[in-house]
Amino acid sequence: MKLTRLAACGATMLALVAACVGTVTPAGATSGSCTARYEPKTYPSGYVVDTVYYCDSWQKAPVYGRTLITQRSWMYAGSNWYTCQRQDIGHQNPVTYNADGSANRNDWWLFTLADESVDDGPGYWGYLPATYLVQGGNWQRVPGVPDC
């Protein structure tokens, strides 16, 4: 009896996870604009920016250093803030894939303070690939976020 109930719960949990994953809209399909909010942040250089832009990431995302080559940190999935974005045609984002198998491709990067470093310490300032965001589309800037 307990095994039957456990199997039923497991099947229910899988169905719930599948339903949630199926409703996520990754970067390949535009889903609105990021939201501006007055929330001052101080860059490592001491420069203060007054407005940040909240965008939604659909999975845990890597955050890269200034050169866009070395991953330094991680950003958790959900609503996160960014200060600006930049395009770097020479450094494409890692390709991510939608549930239907279609690919998300971009060369826009968003500047932020990551949640945690790759060595489990505090996150670093760096660039998150636009392919991990809900907002935006392939080879397009993320709507609502200014250039760096």
CSV table of N, CA and C in Angstrom, one decimal:
chain,number,residue,atom,x,y,z
A,1,MET,N,0.8,-1.2,0.0
A,1,MET,CA,0.0,0.0,0.0
A,1,MET,C,0.9,1.3,0.0
A,2,LYS,N,1.9,1.3,0.8
A,2,LYS,CA,2.8,2.5,0.9
A,2,LYS,C,3.5,2.7,-0.4
A,3,LEU,N,4.0,1.6,-1.0
A,3,LEU,CA,4.7,1.7,-2.3
A,3,LEU,C,3.8,2.3,-3.4
A,4,THR,N,2.5,1.8,-3.4
A,4,THR,CA,1.6,2.3,-4.4
A,4,THR,C,1.4,3.8,-4.2
A,5,ARG,N,1.2,4.3,-3.0
A,5,ARG,CA,1.0,5.7,-2.7
A,5,ARG,C,2.3,6.5,-3.1
A,6,LEU,N,3.4,5.9,-2.7
A,6,LEU,CA,4.7,6.6,-3.1
A,6,LEU,C,4.9,6.7,-4.6
A,7,ALA,N,4.5,5.7,-5.3
A,7,ALA,CA,4.6,5.7,-6.8
A,7,ALA,C,3.6,6.8,-7.3
A,8,ALA,N,2.4,6.9,-6.8
A,8,ALA,CA,1.5,7.8,-7.2
A,8,ALA,C,2.0,9.3,-6.9
A,9,CYS,N,2.6,9.5,-5.7
A,9,CYS,CA,3.1,10.8,-5.4
A,9,CYS,C,4.2,11.1,-6.4
A,10,GLY,N,5.1,10.2,-6.7
A,10,GLY,CA,6.2,10.4,-7.6
A,10,GLY,C,5.7,10.8,-9.0
A,11,ALA,N,4.7,10.1,-9.4
A,11,ALA,CA,4.1,10.4,-10.8
A,11,ALA,C,3.5,11.8,-10.7
A,12,THR,N,2.8,12.1,-9.6
A,12,THR,CA,2.2,13.5,-9.5
A,12,THR,C,3.3,14.5,-9.5
A,13,MET,N,4.4,14.3,-8.8
A,13,MET,CA,5.5,15.3,-8.7
A,13,MET,C,6.1,15.5,-10.1
A,14,LEU,N,6.3,14.4,-10.9
A,14,LEU,CA,6.8,14.5,-12.2
A,14,LEU,C,5.9,15.3,-13.1
A,15,ALA,N,4.6,15.1,-13.0
A,15,ALA,CA,3.6,15.8,-13.8
A,15,ALA,C,3.7,17.3,-13.5
A,16,LEU,N,3.8,17.6,-12.2
A,16,LEU,CA,3.8,19.0,-11.8
A,16,LEU,C,5.1,19.7,-12.3
A,17,VAL,N,6.2,19.0,-12.2
A,17,VAL,CA,7.5,19.6,-12.7
A,17,VAL,C,7.4,19.7,-14.3
A,18,ALA,N,6.9,18.8,-14.9
A,18,ALA,CA,6.7,18.9,-16.4
A,18,ALA,C,5.8,20.0,-16.8
A,19,ALA,N,4.7,20.2,-16.0
A,19,ALA,CA,3.8,21.3,-16.3
A,19,ALA,C,4.5,22.6,-16.1
A,20,CYS,N,5.3,22.8,-15.0
A,20,CYS,CA,6.0,24.0,-14.8
A,20,CYS,C,7.1,24.3,-15.8
A,21,VAL,N,7.8,23.3,-16.2
A,21,VAL,CA,8.9,23.5,-17.2
A,21,VAL,C,8.2,23.8,-18.5
A,22,GLY,N,7.1,23.3,-18.8
A,22,GLY,CA,6.4,23.5,-20.1
A,22,GLY,C,5.9,25.0,-20.2
A,23,THR,N,5.7,25.7,-19.1
A,23,THR,CA,5.2,27.0,-19.2
A,23,THR,C,6.3,28.1,-19.2
A,24,VAL,N,7.6,27.7,-19.1
A,24,VAL,CA,8.7,28.6,-19.1
A,24,VAL,C,8.9,29.1,-20.6
A,25,THR,N,9.2,30.4,-20.7
A,25,THR,CA,9.5,30.9,-22.0
A,25,THR,C,10.9,31.4,-22.1
A,26,PRO,N,11.8,30.6,-22.6
A,26,PRO,CA,13.2,31.1,-22.7
A,26,PRO,C,13.4,32.2,-23.7
A,27,ALA,N,14.7,32.6,-23.9
A,27,ALA,CA,15.0,33.7,-24.7
A,27,ALA,C,14.6,33.6,-26.2
A,28,GLY,N,14.4,32.4,-26.7
A,28,GLY,CA,14.0,32.3,-28.1
A,28,GLY,C,12.7,32.9,-28.4
A,29,ALA,N,11.8,33.1,-27.4
A,29,ALA,CA,10.5,33.7,-27.6
A,29,ALA,C,10.4,34.9,-26.7
A,30,THR,N,10.1,36.0,-27.3
A,30,THR,CA,10.0,37.3,-26.6
A,30,THR,C,8.9,37.2,-25.6
A,31,SER,N,9.1,37.7,-24.4
A,31,SER,CA,8.1,37.7,-23.4
A,31,SER,C,8.2,39.0,-22.6
A,32,GLY,N,7.8,40.1,-23.2
A,32,GLY,CA,7.8,41.4,-22.5
A,32,GLY,C,9.1,42.0,-22.3
A,33,SER,N,9.1,43.0,-21.5
A,33,SER,CA,10.3,43.8,-21.2
A,33,SER,C,10.7,43.7,-19.7
A,34,CYS,N,12.0,43.9,-19.5
A,34,CYS,CA,12.5,43.9,-18.1
A,34,CYS,C,11.9,45.2,-17.4
A,35,THR,N,11.8,45.2,-16.1
A,35,THR,CA,11.2,46.2,-15.3
A,35,THR,C,12.3,47.1,-14.6
A,36,ALA,N,12.2,48.4,-14.8
A,36,ALA,CA,13.2,49.3,-14.1
A,36,ALA,C,12.7,49.5,-12.7
A,37,ARG,N,13.7,49.7,-11.8
A,37,ARG,CA,13.4,49.9,-10.4
A,37,ARG,C,14.5,50.8,-9.8
A,38,TYR,N,14.1,51.8,-9.0
A,38,TYR,CA,15.1,52.7,-8.3
A,38,TYR,C,15.6,51.8,-7.1
A,39,GLU,N,16.9,51.4,-7.3
A,39,GLU,CA,17.5,50.6,-6.3
A,39,GLU,C,19.0,50.7,-6.4
A,40,PRO,N,19.6,51.8,-5.8
A,40,PRO,CA,21.1,52.1,-6.0
A,40,PRO,C,22.0,50.9,-5.8
A,41,LYS,N,22.9,50.7,-6.7
A,41,LYS,CA,24.0,49.7,-6.5
A,41,LYS,C,25.3,50.3,-6.8
A,42,THR,N,26.3,49.9,-6.1
A,42,THR,CA,27.7,50.4,-6.2
A,42,THR,C,28.6,49.4,-6.9
A,43,TYR,N,29.2,49.8,-8.0
A,43,TYR,CA,30.1,49.0,-8.7
A,43,TYR,C,31.4,48.9,-7.9
A,44,PRO,N,32.2,47.9,-8.2
A,44,PRO,CA,33.5,47.7,-7.5
A,44,PRO,C,34.4,49.0,-7.6
A,45,SER,N,34.3,49.7,-8.7
A,45,SER,CA,35.1,50.9,-8.9
A,45,SER,C,34.6,52.1,-8.0
A,46,GLY,N,33.4,51.9,-7.4
A,46,GLY,CA,32.9,53.0,-6.6
A,46,GLY,C,31.7,53.8,-7.3
A,47,TYR,N,31.6,53.5,-8.6
A,47,TYR,CA,30.5,54.2,-9.3
A,47,TYR,C,29.2,53.7,-8.8
A,48,VAL,N,28.2,54.6,-8.6
A,48,VAL,CA,26.9,54.2,-8.2
A,48,VAL,C,25.9,54.4,-9.3
A,49,VAL,N,25.1,53.3,-9.5
A,49,VAL,CA,24.0,53.4,-10.5
A,49,VAL,C,22.7,53.4,-9.7
A,50,ASP,N,21.8,54.3,-10.0
A,50,ASP,CA,20.5,54.4,-9.2
A,50,ASP,C,19.4,53.4,-9.7
A,51,THR,N,19.4,53.1,-10.9
A,51,THR,CA,18.3,52.2,-11.4
A,51,THR,C,18.8,50.9,-11.9
A,52,VAL,N,18.1,49.8,-11.5
A,52,VAL,CA,18.4,48.5,-12.0
A,52,VAL,C,17.2,48.0,-12.7
A,53,TYR,N,17.4,46.9,-13.5
A,53,TYR,CA,16.4,46.4,-14.4
A,53,TYR,C,16.2,44.9,-14.0
A,54,TYR,N,15.0,44.6,-13.6
A,54,TYR,CA,14.7,43.2,-13.2
A,54,TYR,C,14.2,42.4,-14.4
A,55,CYS,N,14.9,41.3,-14.7
A,55,CYS,CA,14.5,40.4,-15.8
A,55,CYS,C,14.4,39.0,-15.2
A,56,ASP,N,13.7,38.1,-15.9
A,56,ASP,CA,13.5,36.7,-15.4
A,56,ASP,C,14.4,35.7,-16.1
A,57,SER,N,15.1,35.0,-15.4
A,57,SER,CA,15.9,33.9,-15.9
A,57,SER,C,15.2,32.6,-15.7
A,58,TRP,N,15.3,31.7,-16.6
A,58,TRP,CA,14.5,30.5,-16.6
A,58,TRP,C,15.2,29.3,-16.1
A,59,GLN,N,16.5,29.4,-15.8
A,59,GLN,CA,17.3,28.4,-15.2
A,59,GLN,C,18.6,29.0,-14.6
A,60,LYS,N,19.3,28.3,-13.7
A,60,LYS,CA,20.5,28.8,-13.1
A,60,LYS,C,21.5,29.1,-14.3
A,61,ALA,N,22.1,30.3,-14.2
A,61,ALA,CA,22.9,30.8,-15.3
A,61,ALA,C,24.3,31.1,-14.9
A,62,PRO,N,25.3,30.9,-15.8
A,62,PRO,CA,26.6,31.2,-15.5
A,62,PRO,C,26.8,32.7,-15.7
A,63,VAL,N,27.8,33.3,-14.9
A,63,VAL,CA,28.1,34.7,-15.0
A,63,VAL,C,29.6,34.7,-15.2
A,64,TYR,N,30.0,35.5,-16.3
A,64,TYR,CA,31.4,35.5,-16.8
A,64,TYR,C,32.1,36.8,-16.4
A,65,GLY,N,33.4,36.8,-16.3
A,65,GLY,CA,34.2,37.9,-16.0
A,65,GLY,C,34.2,38.9,-17.2
A,66,ARG,N,35.0,40.0,-17.1
A,66,ARG,CA,35.0,41.0,-18.0
A,66,ARG,C,35.4,40.6,-19.5
A,67,THR,N,36.2,39.5,-19.6
A,67,THR,CA,36.6,39.1,-20.9
A,67,THR,C,35.6,38.2,-21.6
A,68,LEU,N,34.5,37.8,-20.8
A,68,LEU,CA,33.5,36.9,-21.3
A,68,LEU,C,34.0,35.5,-21.7
A,69,ILE,N,35.1,35.1,-21.2
A,69,ILE,CA,35.7,33.8,-21.4
A,69,ILE,C,35.6,32.9,-20.2
A,70,THR,N,35.9,33.4,-19.0
A,70,THR,CA,36.0,32.6,-17.8
A,70,THR,C,34.7,32.8,-17.0
A,71,GLN,N,34.1,31.7,-16.7
A,71,GLN,CA,32.9,31.7,-15.8
A,71,GLN,C,33.4,31.9,-14.4
A,72,ARG,N,32.9,32.9,-13.7
A,72,ARG,CA,33.3,33.2,-12.3
A,72,ARG,C,32.2,32.9,-11.3
A,73,SER,N,31.0,33.0,-11.7
A,73,SER,CA,29.9,32.9,-10.7
A,73,SER,C,28.6,32.2,-11.3
A,74,TRP,N,27.6,32.1,-10.5
A,74,TRP,CA,26.3,31.6,-10.9
A,74,TRP,C,25.2,32.6,-10.5
A,75,MET,N,24.2,32.6,-11.2
A,75,MET,CA,22.9,33.4,-10.9
A,75,MET,C,21.8,32.4,-10.8
A,76,TYR,N,21.1,32.4,-9.7
A,76,TYR,CA,19.9,31.5,-9.6
A,76,TYR,C,18.8,31.9,-10.5
A,77,ALA,N,18.0,30.9,-10.9
A,77,ALA,CA,16.8,31.2,-11.7
A,77,ALA,C,15.8,32.1,-11.0
A,78,GLY,N,15.1,32.9,-11.7
A,78,GLY,CA,14.0,33.7,-11.1
A,78,GLY,C,14.2,35.2,-11.6
A,79,SER,N,13.7,36.1,-10.8
A,79,SER,CA,13.7,37.5,-11.1
A,79,SER,C,15.0,38.1,-10.5
A,80,ASN,N,15.9,38.6,-11.4
A,80,ASN,CA,17.2,39.1,-10.9
A,80,ASN,C,17.4,40.5,-11.6
A,81,TRP,N,18.3,41.3,-10.9
A,81,TRP,CA,18.5,42.7,-11.4
A,81,TRP,C,19.8,42.7,-12.2
A,82,TYR,N,19.8,43.7,-13.2
A,82,TYR,CA,20.9,43.9,-14.1
A,82,TYR,C,21.1,45.4,-14.2
A,83,THR,N,22.3,45.9,-14.4
A,83,THR,CA,22.5,47.4,-14.5
A,83,THR,C,22.5,47.8,-15.9
A,84,CYS,N,23.0,47.0,-16.8
A,84,CYS,CA,23.1,47.4,-18.2
A,84,CYS,C,23.4,46.1,-19.1
A,85,GLN,N,23.5,46.3,-20.4
A,85,GLN,CA,23.8,45.2,-21.3
A,85,GLN,C,24.8,45.7,-22.3
A,86,ARG,N,25.6,44.8,-22.8
A,86,ARG,CA,26.5,45.1,-23.9
A,86,ARG,C,26.5,44.0,-25.0
A,87,GLN,N,26.7,44.3,-26.2
A,87,GLN,CA,26.8,43.4,-27.3
A,87,GLN,C,28.3,43.1,-27.5
A,88,ASP,N,28.7,41.9,-27.7
A,88,ASP,CA,30.0,41.5,-28.1
A,88,ASP,C,29.9,40.4,-29.1
A,89,ILE,N,30.0,40.9,-30.4
A,89,ILE,CA,29.9,40.0,-31.5
A,89,ILE,C,30.9,38.9,-31.5
A,90,GLY,N,32.1,39.2,-31.0
A,90,GLY,CA,33.2,38.2,-30.9
A,90,GLY,C,33.0,37.1,-29.9
A,91,HIS,N,32.0,37.3,-29.0
A,91,HIS,CA,31.8,36.3,-27.9
A,91,HIS,C,30.3,36.0,-27.8
A,92,GLN,N,29.9,34.9,-28.5
A,92,GLN,CA,28.5,34.5,-28.4
A,92,GLN,C,28.2,33.9,-27.1
A,93,ASN,N,26.9,34.0,-26.7
A,93,ASN,CA,26.4,33.4,-25.5
A,93,ASN,C,26.5,31.9,-25.6
A,94,PRO,N,26.5,31.1,-24.5
A,94,PRO,CA,26.3,29.7,-24.6
A,94,PRO,C,24.9,29.4,-25.2
A,95,VAL,N,24.8,28.5,-26.0
A,95,VAL,CA,23.5,28.1,-26.6
A,95,VAL,C,22.7,27.4,-25.5
A,96,THR,N,21.4,27.8,-25.4
A,96,THR,CA,20.5,27.1,-24.5
A,96,THR,C,19.3,26.6,-25.4
A,97,TYR,N,18.6,25.6,-24.9
A,97,TYR,CA,17.6,24.9,-25.7
A,97,TYR,C,16.2,25.0,-25.0
A,98,ASN,N,15.2,25.2,-25.8
A,98,ASN,CA,13.8,25.2,-25.3
A,98,ASN,C,13.3,23.8,-25.2
A,99,ALA,N,12.1,23.6,-24.6
A,99,ALA,CA,11.5,22.3,-24.5
A,99,ALA,C,11.3,21.6,-25.8
A,100,ASP,N,11.0,22.4,-26.9
A,100,ASP,CA,10.7,21.9,-28.2
A,100,ASP,C,12.0,21.6,-29.0
A,101,GLY,N,13.2,21.8,-28.4
A,101,GLY,CA,14.5,21.5,-29.0
A,101,GLY,C,15.0,22.7,-29.8
A,102,SER,N,14.3,23.8,-29.9
A,102,SER,CA,14.8,24.9,-30.7
A,102,SER,C,15.9,25.7,-29.8
A,103,ALA,N,16.9,26.3,-30.5
A,103,ALA,CA,18.0,26.8,-29.8
A,103,ALA,C,17.8,28.3,-29.6
A,104,ASN,N,18.4,28.8,-28.5
A,104,ASN,CA,18.5,30.3,-28.1
A,104,ASN,C,19.9,30.7,-28.4
A,105,ARG,N,20.1,31.7,-29.2
A,105,ARG,CA,21.4,32.2,-29.6
A,105,ARG,C,21.4,33.7,-29.5
A,106,ASN,N,22.6,34.2,-28.9
A,106,ASN,CA,22.7,35.7,-28.8
A,106,ASN,C,24.1,36.1,-28.5
A,107,ASP,N,24.4,37.4,-28.6
A,107,ASP,CA,25.7,37.9,-28.3
A,107,ASP,C,25.5,39.2,-27.4
A,108,TRP,N,24.4,39.2,-26.7
A,108,TRP,CA,24.2,40.3,-25.7
A,108,TRP,C,24.5,39.7,-24.3
A,109,TRP,N,25.1,40.5,-23.5
A,109,TRP,CA,25.5,40.2,-22.1
A,109,TRP,C,25.0,41.2,-21.1
A,110,LEU,N,24.5,40.8,-20.0
A,110,LEU,CA,23.9,41.7,-19.0
A,110,LEU,C,24.8,41.8,-17.7
A,111,PHE,N,25.2,43.0,-17.3
A,111,PHE,CA,26.0,43.2,-16.2
A,111,PHE,C,25.3,43.1,-14.8
A,112,THR,N,25.8,42.4,-13.9
A,112,THR,CA,25.1,42.1,-12.6
A,112,THR,C,26.1,41.7,-11.5
A,113,LEU,N,25.6,41.5,-10.3
A,113,LEU,CA,26.3,40.9,-9.2
A,113,LEU,C,25.7,39.6,-9.0
A,114,ALA,N,26.5,38.5,-9.3
A,114,ALA,CA,26.0,37.1,-9.2
A,114,ALA,C,25.7,36.7,-7.8
A,115,ASP,N,24.9,35.6,-7.7
A,115,ASP,CA,24.5,35.1,-6.4
A,115,ASP,C,25.6,34.3,-5.7
A,116,GLU,N,26.4,33.5,-6.4
A,116,GLU,CA,27.4,32.8,-5.8
A,116,GLU,C,28.6,32.5,-6.8
A,117,SER,N,29.8,32.4,-6.2
A,117,SER,CA,30.9,32.1,-7.1
A,117,SER,C,31.0,30.6,-7.4
A,118,VAL,N,31.8,30.3,-8.4
A,118,VAL,CA,32.0,28.9,-8.8
A,118,VAL,C,32.6,28.1,-7.7
A,119,ASP,N,33.3,28.7,-6.7
A,119,ASP,CA,33.9,28.0,-5.6
A,119,ASP,C,33.0,28.1,-4.3
A,120,ASP,N,31.7,28.4,-4.5
A,120,ASP,CA,30.7,28.4,-3.4
A,120,ASP,C,30.9,29.6,-2.5
A,121,GLY,N,31.6,30.6,-2.8
A,121,GLY,CA,31.7,31.8,-2.1
A,121,GLY,C,30.7,32.9,-2.6
A,122,PRO,N,30.8,34.1,-2.1
A,122,PRO,CA,29.9,35.2,-2.7
A,122,PRO,C,30.1,35.4,-4.2
A,123,GLY,N,29.1,35.8,-4.9
A,123,GLY,CA,29.2,36.0,-6.3
A,123,GLY,C,30.0,37.3,-6.7
A,124,TYR,N,30.5,37.3,-7.9
A,124,TYR,CA,31.3,38.4,-8.4
A,124,TYR,C,30.4,39.2,-9.4
A,125,TRP,N,30.9,40.5,-9.6
A,125,TRP,CA,30.3,41.3,-10.7
A,125,TRP,C,30.7,40.6,-12.0
A,126,GLY,N,29.8,40.6,-12.9
A,126,GLY,CA,30.1,40.0,-14.2
A,126,GLY,C,28.9,40.1,-15.2
A,127,TYR,N,29.1,39.3,-16.3
A,127,TYR,CA,28.1,39.3,-17.4
A,127,TYR,C,27.4,38.0,-17.5
A,128,LEU,N,26.1,38.1,-17.5
A,128,LEU,CA,25.2,37.0,-17.7
A,128,LEU,C,24.8,36.9,-19.2
A,129,PRO,N,24.8,35.7,-19.8
A,129,PRO,CA,24.4,35.6,-21.2
A,129,PRO,C,22.9,35.8,-21.3
A,130,ALA,N,22.5,36.6,-22.4
A,130,ALA,CA,21.1,36.8,-22.6
A,130,ALA,C,20.3,35.6,-22.9
A,131,THR,N,20.9,34.5,-23.4
A,131,THR,CA,20.2,33.3,-23.7
A,131,THR,C,19.6,32.6,-22.5
A,132,TYR,N,19.9,33.1,-21.3
A,132,TYR,CA,19.3,32.5,-20.1
A,132,TYR,C,18.0,33.3,-19.6
A,133,LEU,N,17.7,34.4,-20.3
A,133,LEU,CA,16.6,35.2,-19.9
A,133,LEU,C,15.3,34.9,-20.7
A,134,VAL,N,14.2,35.2,-20.0
A,134,VAL,CA,12.9,35.0,-20.6
A,134,VAL,C,12.7,36.1,-21.6
A,135,GLN,N,13.0,37.3,-21.3
A,135,GLN,CA,12.8,38.5,-22.1
A,135,GLN,C,13.9,38.5,-23.3
A,136,GLY,N,13.4,39.0,-24.4
A,136,GLY,CA,14.3,39.1,-25.6
A,136,GLY,C,14.1,37.9,-26.5
A,137,GLY,N,14.9,38.0,-27.6
A,137,GLY,CA,14.8,37.0,-28.7
A,137,GLY,C,16.2,36.7,-29.2
A,138,ASN,N,16.3,35.7,-30.1
A,138,ASN,CA,17.6,35.4,-30.8
A,138,ASN,C,18.2,36.6,-31.4
A,139,TRP,N,19.4,36.8,-31.2
A,139,TRP,CA,20.2,37.9,-31.8
A,139,TRP,C,19.6,39.3,-31.6
A,140,GLN,N,19.0,39.5,-30.4
A,140,GLN,CA,18.4,40.8,-30.1
A,140,GLN,C,18.8,41.2,-28.7
A,141,ARG,N,18.8,42.5,-28.5
A,141,ARG,CA,19.1,43.1,-27.2
A,141,ARG,C,17.9,42.7,-26.3
A,142,VAL,N,18.1,42.7,-25.0
A,142,VAL,CA,17.1,42.5,-24.0
A,142,VAL,C,16.2,43.7,-23.9
A,143,PRO,N,14.9,43.7,-24.1
A,143,PRO,CA,14.1,44.9,-24.0
A,143,PRO,C,14.1,45.5,-22.6
A,144,GLY,N,14.2,46.8,-22.5
A,144,GLY,CA,14.0,47.5,-21.2
A,144,GLY,C,15.3,47.7,-20.5
A,145,VAL,N,16.5,47.2,-21.0
A,145,VAL,CA,17.7,47.3,-20.3
A,145,VAL,C,18.7,48.2,-21.2
A,146,PRO,N,19.2,49.3,-20.6
A,146,PRO,CA,20.1,50.2,-21.4
A,146,PRO,C,21.5,49.5,-21.7
A,147,ASP,N,22.1,50.1,-22.6
A,147,ASP,CA,23.5,49.7,-23.0
A,147,ASP,C,24.5,50.2,-21.8
A,148,CYS,N,25.5,49.4,-21.7
A,148,CYS,CA,26.6,49.8,-20.7
A,148,CYS,C,27.4,50.9,-21.2
